[in-house]
Coordinates of C-alpha atoms in Angstrom, one line a residue:
Chain A
D1 CA 9.3 11.4 1.8
T2 CA 10.2 15.2 1.3
G3 CA 8.3 16.6 4.3
V4 CA 5.2 17.6 2.4
S5 CA 2.3 15.7 3.3
Q6 CA -1.1 15.7 1.2
D7 CA -4.6 14.5 3.0
P8 CA -6.4 12.6 1.4
R9 CA -3.8 10.4 -0.9
H10 CA -7.3 9.9 -2.7
K11 CA -10.8 11.2 -3.5
I12 CA -13.9 9.4 -5.4
T13 CA -16.8 11.6 -5.6
K14 CA -20.0 12.2 -7.6
R15 CA -20.2 15.0 -9.7
G16 CA -21.5 18.1 -8.2
Q17 CA -20.3 17.2 -4.6
N18 CA -17.7 19.5 -3.2
V19 CA -14.1 18.3 -1.9
T20 CA -11.4 20.0 0.0
F21 CA -7.6 18.4 0.0
R22 CA -5.3 19.7 2.6
C23 CA -1.5 20.4 2.2
D24 CA 1.0 20.1 5.1
P25 CA 4.7 22.4 3.8
I26 CA 7.8 21.7 5.8
S27 CA 7.4 23.7 8.1
E28 CA 9.8 26.8 7.8
H29 CA 8.7 27.0 3.9
N30 CA 7.1 30.3 3.6
R31 CA 5.8 29.4 0.1
L32 CA 3.3 26.7 -0.9
Y33 CA 2.0 26.0 -4.6
W34 CA -0.7 23.9 -5.6
Y35 CA -0.4 22.6 -9.4
R36 CA -3.0 19.8 -11.2
Q37 CA -1.8 17.2 -13.4
T38 CA -3.4 14.8 -15.7
L39 CA -2.4 11.6 -16.9
G40 CA 0.6 11.8 -19.1
Q41 CA 1.2 15.5 -18.4
G42 CA 3.1 17.6 -16.6
P43 CA 1.8 19.6 -13.5
E44 CA 0.3 22.6 -13.9
F45 CA 0.8 25.6 -12.0
L46 CA -2.5 26.5 -10.1
T47 CA -1.8 29.4 -7.4
Y48 CA 0.5 29.9 -4.9
F49 CA 1.3 31.7 -1.7
Q50 CA 3.8 33.5 -0.1
N51 CA 2.9 33.0 4.0
E52 CA -0.9 33.6 4.2
A53 CA -1.1 36.0 1.1
Q54 CA -2.3 34.1 -2.4
L55 CA 0.0 35.7 -4.8
E56 CA -0.8 34.3 -8.2
K57 CA -3.7 32.0 -9.4
S58 CA -3.5 30.6 -12.7
R59 CA -6.7 30.9 -15.2
L60 CA -7.0 27.2 -14.7
L61 CA -8.6 28.1 -11.5
S62 CA -12.3 28.8 -11.7
D63 CA -14.4 30.3 -9.9
R64 CA -15.4 26.6 -8.5
F65 CA -11.7 26.5 -7.1
S66 CA -10.9 28.5 -4.1
A67 CA -7.7 28.3 -1.7
E68 CA -6.5 29.3 1.8
R69 CA -3.6 29.0 3.4
P70 CA -4.8 30.6 7.0
K71 CA -1.7 31.4 9.2
G72 CA 0.8 30.7 7.3
S73 CA 1.0 27.1 7.8
F74 CA -0.8 24.5 6.3
S75 CA -3.2 25.0 2.8
T76 CA -6.6 23.4 1.8
L77 CA -8.0 23.6 -1.7
E78 CA -11.6 23.3 -2.5
I79 CA -13.2 22.4 -5.4
Q80 CA -17.3 22.9 -5.1
R81 CA -19.9 21.3 -7.7
T82 CA -17.1 18.5 -8.8
E83 CA -17.1 17.9 -13.0
Q84 CA -15.5 15.2 -14.4
G85 CA -13.2 17.1 -15.9
D86 CA -11.6 18.0 -12.7
S87 CA -10.6 14.6 -12.4
A88 CA -6.8 14.6 -11.9
M89 CA -3.9 14.6 -9.5
Y90 CA -3.7 17.8 -7.3
L91 CA -0.1 18.2 -6.4
C92 CA 1.4 20.8 -3.4
A93 CA 4.5 21.9 -3.1
S94 CA 6.7 24.3 -0.7
S95 CA 9.9 26.6 -1.1
L96 CA 11.8 28.2 1.3
T97 CA 12.5 32.1 -0.1
R98 CA 16.5 32.0 -1.1
G99 CA 17.3 34.5 -3.8
L100 CA 16.3 33.4 -7.3
D101 CA 16.9 29.7 -6.6
N102 CA 12.7 28.3 -6.5
E103 CA 13.5 24.6 -5.2
Q104 CA 10.2 23.2 -4.5
F105 CA 9.4 20.1 -2.5
F106 CA 6.5 18.2 -3.7
G107 CA 4.4 16.1 -1.5
P108 CA 2.6 12.8 -2.7
G109 CA -0.2 14.5 -4.4
T110 CA -4.2 14.1 -4.1
R111 CA -5.7 11.9 -6.8
L112 CA -9.4 12.8 -7.2
T113 CA -12.0 10.8 -9.5
V114 CA -15.2 12.8 -10.1
L115 CA -17.7 9.9 -10.8
Chain B
S1 CA 0.1 25.1 -20.7
Q2 CA 3.2 23.3 -20.9
Q3 CA 6.5 25.5 -21.5
G4 CA 8.3 23.2 -23.4
E5 CA 8.9 19.6 -24.5
E6 CA 11.4 17.1 -23.4
D7 CA 12.3 14.6 -25.9
P8 CA 12.2 11.9 -26.0
Q9 CA 8.4 11.3 -24.9
A10 CA 9.7 7.7 -24.2
L11 CA 13.1 5.7 -23.9
S12 CA 14.2 2.3 -22.9
I13 CA 17.4 0.9 -22.3
Q14 CA 19.4 -2.0 -20.6
E15 CA 20.7 -1.6 -17.5
G16 CA 23.7 -0.1 -17.4
E17 CA 24.0 1.7 -19.9
N18 CA 23.2 5.9 -19.8
A19 CA 20.2 7.5 -21.0
T20 CA 19.8 11.1 -22.3
M21 CA 17.0 13.2 -22.2
N22 CA 16.3 16.8 -23.4
C23 CA 14.0 19.7 -22.8
S24 CA 13.3 22.6 -24.7
Y25 CA 11.5 25.9 -23.2
K26 CA 10.2 29.2 -24.9
T27 CA 11.2 31.8 -22.5
S28 CA 14.1 33.6 -20.3
I29 CA 14.4 31.8 -17.3
N30 CA 15.7 32.1 -13.8
N31 CA 16.6 28.3 -13.6
L32 CA 16.3 25.1 -15.0
Q33 CA 14.9 22.2 -12.6
W34 CA 14.7 18.0 -13.1
Y35 CA 12.5 16.5 -11.2
R36 CA 11.5 12.7 -11.0
Q37 CA 8.4 10.7 -11.0
N38 CA 7.3 7.3 -9.9
S39 CA 4.4 6.1 -11.5
G40 CA 1.4 7.7 -9.4
R41 CA 3.4 9.1 -6.9
G42 CA 4.6 12.7 -6.5
L43 CA 7.7 14.6 -8.1
V44 CA 11.2 14.7 -6.1
H45 CA 13.7 17.3 -6.9
L46 CA 16.9 16.1 -8.5
I47 CA 19.3 19.0 -9.7
L48 CA 18.5 22.8 -9.8
I49 CA 21.1 24.7 -13.0
R50 CA 20.9 28.3 -12.2
S51 CA 20.9 30.4 -15.8
N52 CA 24.3 31.6 -15.4
E53 CA 25.5 27.9 -15.4
R54 CA 26.2 25.7 -17.9
E55 CA 27.0 22.7 -16.6
K56 CA 26.4 20.8 -13.2
H57 CA 27.1 17.6 -11.5
S58 CA 25.4 15.1 -8.6
G59 CA 26.2 11.7 -8.0
R60 CA 25.1 9.8 -11.6
L61 CA 23.1 13.1 -12.9
R62 CA 25.1 15.4 -15.7
V63 CA 22.5 18.3 -16.8
T64 CA 23.7 20.7 -19.2
L65 CA 22.3 24.5 -20.3
D66 CA 22.0 26.4 -23.3
T67 CA 19.9 29.1 -23.3
S68 CA 21.2 30.5 -26.2
K69 CA 19.2 27.5 -27.2
K70 CA 16.7 27.6 -24.8
S71 CA 17.7 23.5 -24.2
S72 CA 18.3 21.5 -21.4
S73 CA 19.6 18.1 -21.1
L74 CA 20.1 15.1 -18.7
L75 CA 22.2 12.5 -18.1
I76 CA 21.8 9.1 -16.2
T77 CA 24.8 7.5 -16.3
A78 CA 25.5 3.6 -15.3
S79 CA 21.1 3.3 -15.2
R80 CA 19.5 0.9 -12.5
A81 CA 16.2 -0.5 -12.6
A82 CA 15.2 1.8 -10.1
D83 CA 15.7 4.6 -11.9
T84 CA 12.4 3.6 -14.2
A85 CA 10.0 6.4 -13.9
S86 CA 9.1 10.1 -15.7
Y87 CA 11.6 12.7 -15.8
F88 CA 10.4 16.5 -15.9
C89 CA 12.1 19.7 -17.0
A90 CA 10.8 22.5 -15.0
T91 CA 11.4 26.2 -15.8
D92 CA 11.0 29.8 -13.1
A93 CA 10.6 32.0 -15.9
Q94 CA 11.7 35.6 -15.3
L95 CA 9.7 38.4 -13.8
K96 CA 6.8 35.9 -13.7
G97 CA 6.7 35.3 -10.7
E98 CA 8.0 31.9 -8.6
K99 CA 5.6 29.4 -10.0
L100 CA 7.2 26.9 -12.0
T101 CA 6.8 25.5 -15.8
F102 CA 6.6 21.9 -16.5
G103 CA 7.7 20.1 -19.7
T104 CA 5.3 17.3 -21.1
G105 CA 7.8 14.5 -19.3
T106 CA 10.1 11.4 -20.4
R107 CA 9.0 8.3 -19.9
L108 CA 11.9 6.1 -19.0
T109 CA 11.9 2.6 -18.8
I110 CA 15.4 0.7 -17.7
I111 CA 15.5 -2.7 -18.7
P112 CA 17.4 -5.5 -15.8

């Protein structure tokens, strides 16, 4: 257990529905990241926050995706009008700014299946 | 897109043997990290090596980094059944922000 929690762990939804995932980072960590991982591949970066500011978004993050981190604590990732191609594991990670080191601690992930 | 490649894609060895996996990447980096992932689970951080370091040890793990060749290796000595997992390298590219870019992973199987 890294101290990063994600909820839910599994989500099955029908195409076209909206889904929202939550991530609770390690409490003192100021950075929070979202990644997506498909079967047989490494995680791919989606977006990251420093405190409450969203500082970078990948072009993978279409306009159907939105992420928030109100008050710089937990974060939510929402996918609107889900498509079958959104089926993947969504991973959250957090880190503490410390020079150039960027050791990220990952949560267990939310596995999304879009039918 | 993936930053680099792990090699081999899959590796099976007998318990007690050493396992070596390699990672290549494409851009200049601040540091390189190795992560382990058990099937269907989150990633566990193993070790971080900075761009000005050439070798680092942690328990049964030994990591090397060759920035001139843009490559790294992870050696697991005296392997155990519990080491069965996928192993990923991840780089934190200079001047590109703090995101990690992962390779495609090596699937390691330890045969008891």
